[in-house]
Amino acid sequence: MTTEVADAVALSFDQGWGRLVAGLIGWCGDWDLAEECAQEAYAAAVVAWDRDGVPDAPLAWLTTVARNRARDRLRRRATEDAKLGLTHADATDEVAPDDAEDIADERLRLIFTCCHPALPMPARMALTLRTLCGLTTAEIARAFLVTEPAMEKRLVRARAKIKHAGIPYRVPPPELWAERVDGVLGVLYLMFNEGYAASSGESMLRVDVSAEAIRLTRALVDLLPGEDEVRGLLALMLLTDARRPARVRDGRVVPLAEQDRRLWDRAAIAEGTALVEGPQPWGPYAVQARISLCHDLAPRPEDTDWAAIGRLYTLLPPTPVTELNRAVAVSMTHGPEAALAMVEELSDDLAGYYLHAATKADLEARLGRLDDATASLQVAIDLAPTGAERRLLRERLAVLLSGR
């Protein structure tokens, strides 16, 4: 296989997996079949594109192949067991290159289906990340800080629940939106985070994933214009993504304090700011958007209003990750000793989270506890999910060792 074909298949997967699977589920109604046939279509592309060249419309090519595979499977099932019937497989139309025009709506249908209230909230979000983003079970497990076998069980149960409960594949009527919107927002939030801070691999960013999360959230704002938290989530994404152009340089993660702030997207910052204007009460996404805004508005790192950030964190539910982030703000306003006590209290809850170990190392180094900081940094390196983050932590370790 040539490099050109390998790159084309990889790009089509990054940009088209969720679109392909969402469309297949909407067409055949079978989640497992849709994923299996999508995987087979990508495998077929490796051979066919290497032989015939990359098609002008890769997604349409993949969709045609996947639908044909699904149609064949459904026909075989019908032959083996007439009770099953052929729900959608009577269709014989081939997929035209512009069949992907309604993709955004198809993906929103998928999210709303995954976020049915009959499913537990963690299962809703995990299933959507698996199906829509194409994340592996291991990647999703890391995002939820659980083991891979535990996450696999959640996914299996969620798919079975959708099938046996007959949960419809559609955006529900407006009177049912309230019971699903929290799950939908949670899915879009995790989807954006996976794009902005990838959970595995060598690359820190998956720009296509974060961009699609922003597009889908914009669509949700149009669908639910009166929902402040939907606007808050869009603001959070924009205010965070505004810093993306300065976040990675030459394959290296650039810490916030070292970023070239001239590269930040000022239009995104302005749009995000407008979305969160107004008095309290603020929901969790709006609060996080305001925390991000505190960073965006600081001309220099030393101008950051850490006291305001610390106060904003007290408005969020006190999860272990939230408390870890609050500890960073405390360290900047009250010193590393007070913050380290907070971080150490989280050791059991965040034992497998690399940023806990990295934060602990930073505080220990600031207190002159270099041996402890070295040990904590090594733990962080071992736990870091991407090559870019491991390189950054190794650089910090080298600096620390050179100063001992």
CSV table of C-alpha atoms in Angstrom, one decimal:
chain,number,residue,atom,x,y,z
A,1,MET,CA,0.0,0.0,0.0
A,2,THR,CA,1.4,3.4,-1.0
A,3,THR,CA,1.8,6.2,1.5
A,4,GLU,CA,-0.8,8.3,-0.4
A,5,VAL,CA,-3.4,5.5,-0.1
A,6,ALA,CA,-2.5,5.0,3.6
A,7,ASP,CA,-2.9,8.7,4.3
A,8,ALA,CA,-6.2,8.8,2.4
A,9,VAL,CA,-7.7,5.9,4.3
A,10,ALA,CA,-6.5,7.4,7.6
A,11,LEU,CA,-8.0,10.8,6.7
A,12,SER,CA,-11.3,9.2,5.6
A,13,PHE,CA,-11.5,7.3,8.9
A,14,ASP,CA,-10.8,10.5,11.0
A,15,GLN,CA,-13.3,12.6,9.0
A,16,GLY,CA,-15.8,10.0,8.0
A,17,TRP,CA,-16.2,7.2,10.6
A,18,GLY,CA,-19.0,8.8,12.6
A,19,ARG,CA,-20.8,10.0,9.5
A,20,LEU,CA,-20.6,6.6,7.9
A,21,VAL,CA,-21.8,4.7,11.0
A,22,ALA,CA,-24.5,7.2,11.8
A,23,GLY,CA,-25.9,6.9,8.3
A,24,LEU,CA,-25.8,3.1,8.3
A,25,ILE,CA,-27.6,2.9,11.6
A,26,GLY,CA,-30.3,5.3,10.3
A,27,TRP,CA,-30.6,3.1,7.2
A,28,CYS,CA,-30.6,-0.4,8.7
A,29,GLY,CA,-31.4,0.1,12.3
A,30,ASP,CA,-28.8,-2.3,13.6
A,31,TRP,CA,-25.9,-0.8,15.5
A,32,ASP,CA,-23.6,-3.9,15.5
A,33,LEU,CA,-24.2,-4.5,11.8
A,34,ALA,CA,-23.5,-0.9,11.0
A,35,GLU,CA,-20.1,-0.9,12.8
A,36,GLU,CA,-19.1,-4.3,11.3
A,37,CYS,CA,-19.9,-3.2,7.8
A,38,ALA,CA,-18.2,0.2,8.3
A,39,GLN,CA,-15.0,-1.6,9.4
A,40,GLU,CA,-15.2,-4.0,6.4
A,41,ALA,CA,-15.6,-1.0,4.0
A,42,TYR,CA,-12.4,0.6,5.3
A,43,ALA,CA,-10.6,-2.7,5.0
A,44,ALA,CA,-11.9,-3.0,1.4
A,45,ALA,CA,-10.7,0.5,0.7
A,46,VAL,CA,-7.1,-0.4,1.6
A,47,VAL,CA,-7.1,-2.9,-1.3
A,48,ALA,CA,-9.3,-1.2,-3.8
A,49,TRP,CA,-7.8,2.3,-3.5
A,50,ASP,CA,-4.3,0.9,-3.8
A,51,ARG,CA,-5.4,-0.9,-7.0
A,52,ASP,CA,-7.7,1.7,-8.6
A,53,GLY,CA,-6.7,4.9,-7.0
A,54,VAL,CA,-8.4,7.0,-4.3
A,55,PRO,CA,-12.0,7.9,-5.4
A,56,ASP,CA,-13.1,11.5,-5.8
A,57,ALA,CA,-15.8,11.0,-3.1
A,58,PRO,CA,-14.3,8.6,-0.5
A,59,LEU,CA,-17.2,8.8,1.9
A,60,ALA,CA,-19.7,8.0,-0.8
A,61,TRP,CA,-17.5,5.1,-1.9
A,62,LEU,CA,-17.3,3.8,1.6
A,63,THR,CA,-21.0,4.2,2.2
A,64,THR,CA,-21.9,2.3,-1.0
A,65,VAL,CA,-19.6,-0.6,0.0
A,66,ALA,CA,-20.8,-0.7,3.6
A,67,ARG,CA,-24.5,-0.6,2.5
A,68,ASN,CA,-23.9,-3.4,0.1
A,69,ARG,CA,-22.3,-5.5,2.8
A,70,ALA,CA,-25.1,-4.8,5.2
A,71,ARG,CA,-27.7,-5.6,2.5
A,72,ASP,CA,-26.1,-8.9,1.8
A,73,ARG,CA,-26.0,-9.7,5.6
A,74,LEU,CA,-29.7,-8.9,6.0
A,75,ARG,CA,-30.6,-11.0,3.1
A,76,ARG,CA,-28.7,-14.0,4.5
A,77,ARG,CA,-30.4,-13.5,7.8
A,78,ALA,CA,-33.8,-13.4,6.2
A,79,THR,CA,-33.0,-16.6,4.4
A,80,GLU,CA,-31.9,-18.3,7.6
A,81,ASP,CA,-34.7,-17.0,9.7
A,82,ALA,CA,-37.8,-15.5,8.0
A,83,LYS,CA,-38.9,-14.0,11.3
A,84,LEU,CA,-36.3,-11.3,11.1
A,85,GLY,CA,-37.5,-9.9,7.8
A,86,LEU,CA,-35.6,-7.1,5.9
A,87,THR,CA,-36.4,-3.8,7.5
A,88,HIS,CA,-34.5,-1.5,5.3
A,89,ALA,CA,-32.7,-3.8,2.9
A,90,ASP,CA,-35.4,-3.7,0.2
A,91,ALA,CA,-33.8,-0.5,-1.0
A,92,THR,CA,-31.7,-1.0,-4.1
A,93,ASP,CA,-30.6,2.5,-4.7
A,94,GLU,CA,-26.8,3.2,-4.7
A,95,VAL,CA,-25.4,6.1,-2.8
A,96,ALA,CA,-24.6,9.2,-4.7
A,97,PRO,CA,-21.5,11.3,-3.8
A,98,ASP,CA,-23.7,14.1,-2.3
A,99,ASP,CA,-25.7,11.7,-0.1
A,100,ALA,CA,-23.8,13.1,2.9
A,101,GLU,CA,-25.4,16.5,2.8
A,102,ASP,CA,-27.7,15.7,5.7
A,103,ILE,CA,-24.9,14.2,7.8
A,104,ALA,CA,-25.2,16.7,10.7
A,105,ASP,CA,-28.9,15.8,11.3
A,106,GLU,CA,-28.0,12.1,11.1
A,107,ARG,CA,-25.4,12.5,13.7
A,108,LEU,CA,-27.7,14.5,16.0
A,109,ARG,CA,-30.2,11.7,15.6
A,110,LEU,CA,-27.5,9.2,16.7
A,111,ILE,CA,-26.6,11.4,19.8
A,112,PHE,CA,-30.3,11.7,20.9
A,113,THR,CA,-30.8,8.0,20.4
A,114,CYS,CA,-27.7,7.2,22.5
A,115,CYS,CA,-28.9,9.6,25.2
A,116,HIS,CA,-32.3,8.0,25.8
A,117,PRO,CA,-33.2,8.2,29.5
A,118,ALA,CA,-33.5,4.4,29.6
A,119,LEU,CA,-29.7,4.2,29.5
A,120,PRO,CA,-27.5,5.1,32.4
A,121,MET,CA,-25.7,8.5,31.8
A,122,PRO,CA,-22.2,7.0,31.6
A,123,ALA,CA,-23.4,4.4,29.1
A,124,ARG,CA,-25.1,7.1,27.0
A,125,MET,CA,-21.9,9.1,26.6
A,126,ALA,CA,-19.6,6.1,26.1
A,127,LEU,CA,-21.8,4.6,23.4
A,128,THR,CA,-21.9,7.8,21.5
A,129,LEU,CA,-18.1,8.3,21.7
A,130,ARG,CA,-17.6,4.7,20.4
A,131,THR,CA,-20.1,5.0,17.6
A,132,LEU,CA,-19.9,8.6,16.6
A,133,CYS,CA,-16.2,9.3,17.1
A,134,GLY,CA,-14.8,5.8,16.4
A,135,LEU,CA,-12.9,5.8,19.7
A,136,THR,CA,-11.6,2.4,20.9
A,137,THR,CA,-13.0,0.9,24.0
A,138,ALA,CA,-9.6,1.5,25.6
A,139,GLU,CA,-9.6,5.2,24.7
A,140,ILE,CA,-13.1,5.7,26.2
A,141,ALA,CA,-12.2,3.8,29.3
A,142,ARG,CA,-9.3,6.2,29.9
A,143,ALA,CA,-11.7,9.2,29.4
A,144,PHE,CA,-13.9,7.8,32.1
A,145,LEU,CA,-11.1,6.6,34.3
A,146,VAL,CA,-12.3,3.0,34.4
A,147,THR,CA,-10.9,-0.3,33.2
A,148,GLU,CA,-11.2,-1.5,29.6
A,149,PRO,CA,-13.3,-4.6,30.5
A,150,ALA,CA,-15.7,-2.5,32.6
A,151,MET,CA,-16.2,-0.1,29.7
A,152,GLU,CA,-16.7,-3.0,27.2
A,153,LYS,CA,-19.5,-4.3,29.5
A,154,ARG,CA,-21.2,-0.9,29.5
A,155,LEU,CA,-21.1,-0.7,25.7
A,156,VAL,CA,-22.6,-4.2,25.3
A,157,ARG,CA,-25.4,-3.5,27.8
A,158,ALA,CA,-26.2,-0.2,26.1
A,159,ARG,CA,-26.5,-1.7,22.7
A,160,ALA,CA,-28.6,-4.5,24.0
A,161,LYS,CA,-30.9,-2.1,25.8
A,162,ILE,CA,-31.5,0.0,22.6
A,163,LYS,CA,-32.3,-3.2,20.6
A,164,HIS,CA,-34.6,-4.9,23.1
A,165,ALA,CA,-36.3,-1.7,24.3
A,166,GLY,CA,-37.0,-0.7,20.8
A,167,ILE,CA,-35.5,2.8,21.3
A,168,PRO,CA,-36.3,4.8,18.1
A,169,TYR,CA,-33.5,6.3,16.0
A,170,ARG,CA,-34.7,9.9,15.9
A,171,VAL,CA,-34.5,13.3,17.5
A,172,PRO,CA,-37.5,13.2,20.0
A,173,PRO,CA,-40.3,15.7,20.0
A,174,PRO,CA,-39.7,18.9,21.8
A,175,GLU,CA,-41.6,17.8,25.0
A,176,LEU,CA,-39.0,15.1,25.5
A,177,TRP,CA,-35.8,17.2,24.9
A,178,ALA,CA,-35.4,18.1,28.6
A,179,GLU,CA,-34.9,14.6,29.7
A,180,ARG,CA,-32.1,14.0,27.2
A,181,VAL,CA,-30.3,17.3,26.9
A,182,ASP,CA,-27.9,16.8,29.7
A,183,GLY,CA,-26.7,13.5,28.1
A,184,VAL,CA,-26.4,15.2,24.7
A,185,LEU,CA,-24.3,18.0,26.2
A,186,GLY,CA,-22.1,15.6,28.0
A,187,VAL,CA,-21.5,13.6,24.8
A,188,LEU,CA,-20.6,16.8,22.8
A,189,TYR,CA,-18.3,17.9,25.7
A,190,LEU,CA,-16.4,14.7,25.8
A,191,MET,CA,-16.3,14.6,22.0
A,192,PHE,CA,-14.7,18.0,21.9
A,193,ASN,CA,-12.2,17.1,24.7
A,194,GLU,CA,-11.1,14.0,22.7
A,195,GLY,CA,-10.3,16.3,19.8
A,196,TYR,CA,-8.6,19.0,21.8
A,197,ALA,CA,-6.7,16.6,24.0
A,198,ALA,CA,-6.5,13.1,22.4
A,199,SER,CA,-6.7,10.2,24.8
A,200,SER,CA,-4.1,8.1,22.9
A,201,GLY,CA,-1.6,8.1,20.0
A,202,GLU,CA,1.3,10.3,19.1
A,203,SER,CA,-0.8,13.4,18.2
A,204,MET,CA,-2.1,15.7,20.8
A,205,LEU,CA,-4.9,17.1,18.7
A,206,ARG,CA,-7.7,15.6,16.6
A,207,VAL,CA,-8.9,18.7,14.9
A,208,ASP,CA,-11.6,17.0,12.9
A,209,VAL,CA,-13.2,15.6,16.1
A,210,SER,CA,-13.2,18.9,18.0
A,211,ALA,CA,-14.4,20.8,14.9
A,212,GLU,CA,-17.3,18.4,14.4
A,213,ALA,CA,-18.2,18.7,18.1
A,214,ILE,CA,-18.4,22.5,17.6
A,215,ARG,CA,-20.5,22.1,14.5
A,216,LEU,CA,-23.0,19.8,16.2
A,217,THR,CA,-23.2,22.1,19.2
A,218,ARG,CA,-24.0,25.0,16.9
A,219,ALA,CA,-26.8,22.8,15.4
A,220,LEU,CA,-28.1,22.1,18.9
A,221,VAL,CA,-28.1,25.8,19.7
A,222,ASP,CA,-30.3,26.3,16.7
A,223,LEU,CA,-32.5,23.4,17.8
A,224,LEU,CA,-32.7,24.6,21.4
A,225,PRO,CA,-32.2,28.4,21.3
A,226,GLY,CA,-33.6,28.9,24.8
A,227,GLU,CA,-31.3,26.5,26.6
A,228,ASP,CA,-28.6,28.6,28.3
A,229,GLU,CA,-26.4,25.6,29.0
A,230,VAL,CA,-26.3,24.7,25.3
A,231,ARG,CA,-25.0,28.2,24.6
A,232,GLY,CA,-22.6,27.8,27.6
A,233,LEU,CA,-21.2,24.6,26.1
A,234,LEU,CA,-20.6,26.3,22.7
A,235,ALA,CA,-18.9,29.2,24.4
A,236,LEU,CA,-16.7,26.8,26.3
A,237,MET,CA,-15.7,25.0,23.1
A,238,LEU,CA,-15.0,28.3,21.3
A,239,LEU,CA,-13.0,29.9,24.1
A,240,THR,CA,-10.9,26.8,24.6
A,241,ASP,CA,-10.4,26.0,20.9
A,242,ALA,CA,-9.3,29.6,20.4
A,243,ARG,CA,-6.0,28.6,21.9
A,244,ARG,CA,-5.5,25.6,19.7
A,245,PRO,CA,-3.2,27.4,17.1
A,246,ALA,CA,-0.6,27.9,19.8
A,247,ARG,CA,-1.0,24.7,21.7
A,248,VAL,CA,1.3,22.4,19.7
A,249,ARG,CA,4.6,23.5,18.0
A,250,ASP,CA,6.9,21.1,16.1
A,251,GLY,CA,5.1,18.1,17.6
A,252,ARG,CA,5.6,19.5,21.1
A,253,VAL,CA,2.9,20.4,23.6
A,254,VAL,CA,3.2,24.1,24.5
A,255,PRO,CA,2.1,24.8,28.1
A,256,LEU,CA,-0.4,27.6,28.4
A,257,ALA,CA,2.1,29.9,30.1
A,258,GLU,CA,4.5,29.5,27.2
A,259,GLN,CA,2.0,29.9,24.3
A,260,ASP,CA,2.3,32.8,21.8
A,261,ARG,CA,-0.9,34.5,22.6
A,262,ARG,CA,-0.8,36.4,19.3
A,263,LEU,CA,-1.8,33.2,17.6
A,264,TRP,CA,-5.0,32.8,19.6
A,265,ASP,CA,-8.2,33.1,17.6
A,266,ARG,CA,-9.7,36.5,18.6
A,267,ALA,CA,-12.8,36.0,16.6
A,268,ALA,CA,-13.6,32.8,18.5
A,269,ILE,CA,-12.9,34.5,21.8
A,270,ALA,CA,-15.3,37.3,20.9
A,271,GLU,CA,-18.0,34.9,19.8
A,272,GLY,CA,-17.6,32.8,23.0
A,273,THR,CA,-17.6,35.9,25.2
A,274,ALA,CA,-20.9,37.1,23.7
A,275,LEU,CA,-22.5,33.7,24.4
A,276,VAL,CA,-21.8,33.9,28.1
A,277,GLU,CA,-22.8,37.5,28.7
A,278,GLY,CA,-25.4,37.9,31.4
A,279,PRO,CA,-25.8,37.5,35.2
A,280,GLN,CA,-25.8,34.3,37.2
A,281,PRO,CA,-27.1,31.7,37.8
A,282,TRP,CA,-24.7,29.8,35.5
A,283,GLY,CA,-24.7,26.1,34.7
A,284,PRO,CA,-21.5,24.0,34.8
A,285,TYR,CA,-20.6,24.6,31.1
A,286,ALA,CA,-21.1,28.4,31.4
A,287,VAL,CA,-18.9,28.4,34.5
A,288,GLN,CA,-16.2,26.5,32.7
A,289,ALA,CA,-16.5,28.9,29.8
A,290,ARG,CA,-15.9,31.8,32.1
A,291,ILE,CA,-12.8,30.1,33.5
A,292,SER,CA,-11.5,29.7,30.0
A,293,LEU,CA,-12.3,33.3,29.3
A,294,CYS,CA,-10.2,34.4,32.3
A,295,HIS,CA,-7.2,32.8,30.5
A,296,ASP,CA,-8.1,34.2,27.1
A,297,LEU,CA,-8.4,37.7,28.3
A,298,ALA,CA,-5.0,37.8,30.0
A,299,PRO,CA,-2.5,39.6,27.8
A,300,ARG,CA,0.4,37.8,29.6
A,301,PRO,CA,0.4,34.7,31.9
A,302,GLU,CA,1.2,36.9,34.9
A,303,ASP,CA,-2.0,38.9,34.2
A,304,THR,CA,-4.3,35.9,34.7
A,305,ASP,CA,-6.9,36.5,37.4
A,306,TRP,CA,-6.2,33.3,39.3
A,307,ALA,CA,-8.4,34.5,42.3
A,308,ALA,CA,-11.4,34.7,40.0
A,309,ILE,CA,-10.6,31.3,38.5
A,310,GLY,CA,-10.4,29.8,42.0
A,311,ARG,CA,-13.8,31.3,42.9
A,312,LEU,CA,-15.4,30.0,39.7
A,313,TYR,CA,-14.2,26.5,40.4
A,314,THR,CA,-16.2,26.6,43.7
A,315,LEU,CA,-19.3,27.0,41.6
A,316,LEU,CA,-18.8,23.6,39.9
A,317,PRO,CA,-19.7,20.2,41.3
A,318,PRO,CA,-16.7,19.0,43.4
A,319,THR,CA,-15.5,16.1,41.3
A,320,PRO,CA,-11.9,14.9,41.7
A,321,VAL,CA,-10.8,16.5,38.4
A,322,THR,CA,-12.5,19.8,39.3
A,323,GLU,CA,-10.8,19.8,42.6
A,324,LEU,CA,-7.4,19.1,40.9
A,325,ASN,CA,-8.0,22.1,38.7
A,326,ARG,CA,-9.0,24.3,41.6
A,327,ALA,CA,-5.8,23.3,43.4
A,328,VAL,CA,-3.8,24.8,40.5
A,329,ALA,CA,-5.6,28.1,41.0
A,330,VAL,CA,-5.0,27.9,44.7
A,331,SER,CA,-1.3,27.3,44.1
A,332,MET,CA,-1.2,30.6,42.1
A,333,THR,CA,-2.9,32.6,44.8
A,334,HIS,CA,-2.0,31.0,48.1
A,335,GLY,CA,1.2,29.1,47.2
A,336,PRO,CA,2.1,25.5,46.4
A,337,GLU,CA,2.0,24.2,50.0
A,338,ALA,CA,-1.8,24.7,50.4
A,339,ALA,CA,-2.4,23.3,46.9
A,340,LEU,CA,-0.3,20.2,47.5
A,341,ALA,CA,-2.4,19.2,50.5
A,342,MET,CA,-5.5,19.4,48.2
A,343,VAL,CA,-3.8,17.3,45.5
A,344,GLU,CA,-2.6,14.6,47.9
A,345,GLU,CA,-6.1,14.2,49.2
A,346,LEU,CA,-7.1,13.2,45.6
A,347,SER,CA,-4.4,10.5,45.3
A,348,ASP,CA,-6.8,7.6,45.6
A,349,ASP,CA,-9.5,9.0,43.3
A,350,LEU,CA,-7.0,10.0,40.6
A,351,ALA,CA,-4.4,7.3,40.9
A,352,GLY,CA,-4.5,6.5,37.2
A,353,TYR,CA,-4.7,10.1,35.9
A,354,TYR,CA,-1.4,11.5,34.6
A,355,LEU,CA,-2.3,15.1,35.2
A,356,HIS,CA,-2.7,14.4,38.9
A,357,ALA,CA,0.9,13.1,39.1
A,358,ALA,CA,2.1,16.0,36.8
A,359,THR,CA,0.5,18.6,39.0
A,360,LYS,CA,1.9,17.0,42.2
A,361,ALA,CA,5.3,17.0,40.6
A,362,ASP,CA,5.1,20.7,39.8
A,363,LEU,CA,4.0,21.6,43.3
A,364,GLU,CA,6.7,19.5,44.9
A,365,ALA,CA,9.4,21.1,42.6
A,366,ARG,CA,8.2,24.6,43.6
A,367,LEU,CA,8.6,23.5,47.3
A,368,GLY,CA,12.1,22.3,46.7
A,369,ARG,CA,11.2,18.6,47.1
A,370,LEU,CA,13.1,17.5,44.1
A,371,ASP,CA,13.3,13.8,44.8
A,372,ASP,CA,9.6,13.6,45.3
A,373,ALA,CA,9.0,15.7,42.2
A,374,THR,CA,11.2,13.4,40.1
A,375,ALA,CA,9.3,10.4,41.3
A,376,SER,CA,5.9,12.0,40.6
A,377,LEU,CA,7.0,13.1,37.1
A,378,GLN,CA,8.1,9.5,36.3
A,379,VAL,CA,4.6,8.3,37.3
A,380,ALA,CA,3.1,11.0,35.0
A,381,ILE,CA,5.2,9.9,32.1
A,382,ASP,CA,4.2,6.3,32.5
A,383,LEU,CA,0.5,7.3,32.6
A,384,ALA,CA,0.5,10.0,29.9
A,385,PRO,CA,-1.8,8.9,27.0
A,386,THR,CA,-0.1,10.5,24.0
A,387,GLY,CA,3.4,10.8,22.7
A,388,ALA,CA,3.3,14.6,22.7
A,389,GLU,CA,2.5,14.7,26.4
A,390,ARG,CA,5.1,12.2,27.2
A,391,ARG,CA,7.7,14.3,25.4
A,392,LEU,CA,6.7,17.4,27.4
A,393,LEU,CA,6.9,15.6,30.7
A,394,ARG,CA,10.3,14.1,29.8
A,395,GLU,CA,11.6,17.6,29.0
A,396,ARG,CA,10.4,18.7,32.4
A,397,LEU,CA,12.1,15.7,34.0
A,398,ALA,CA,15.4,16.5,32.3
A,399,VAL,CA,15.2,20.1,33.5
A,400,LEU,CA,14.5,19.0,37.0
A,401,LEU,CA,17.4,16.5,37.0
A,402,SER,CA,19.8,19.0,35.6
A,403,GLY,CA,19.1,21.4,38.5
A,404,ARG,CA,19.6,18.8,41.3
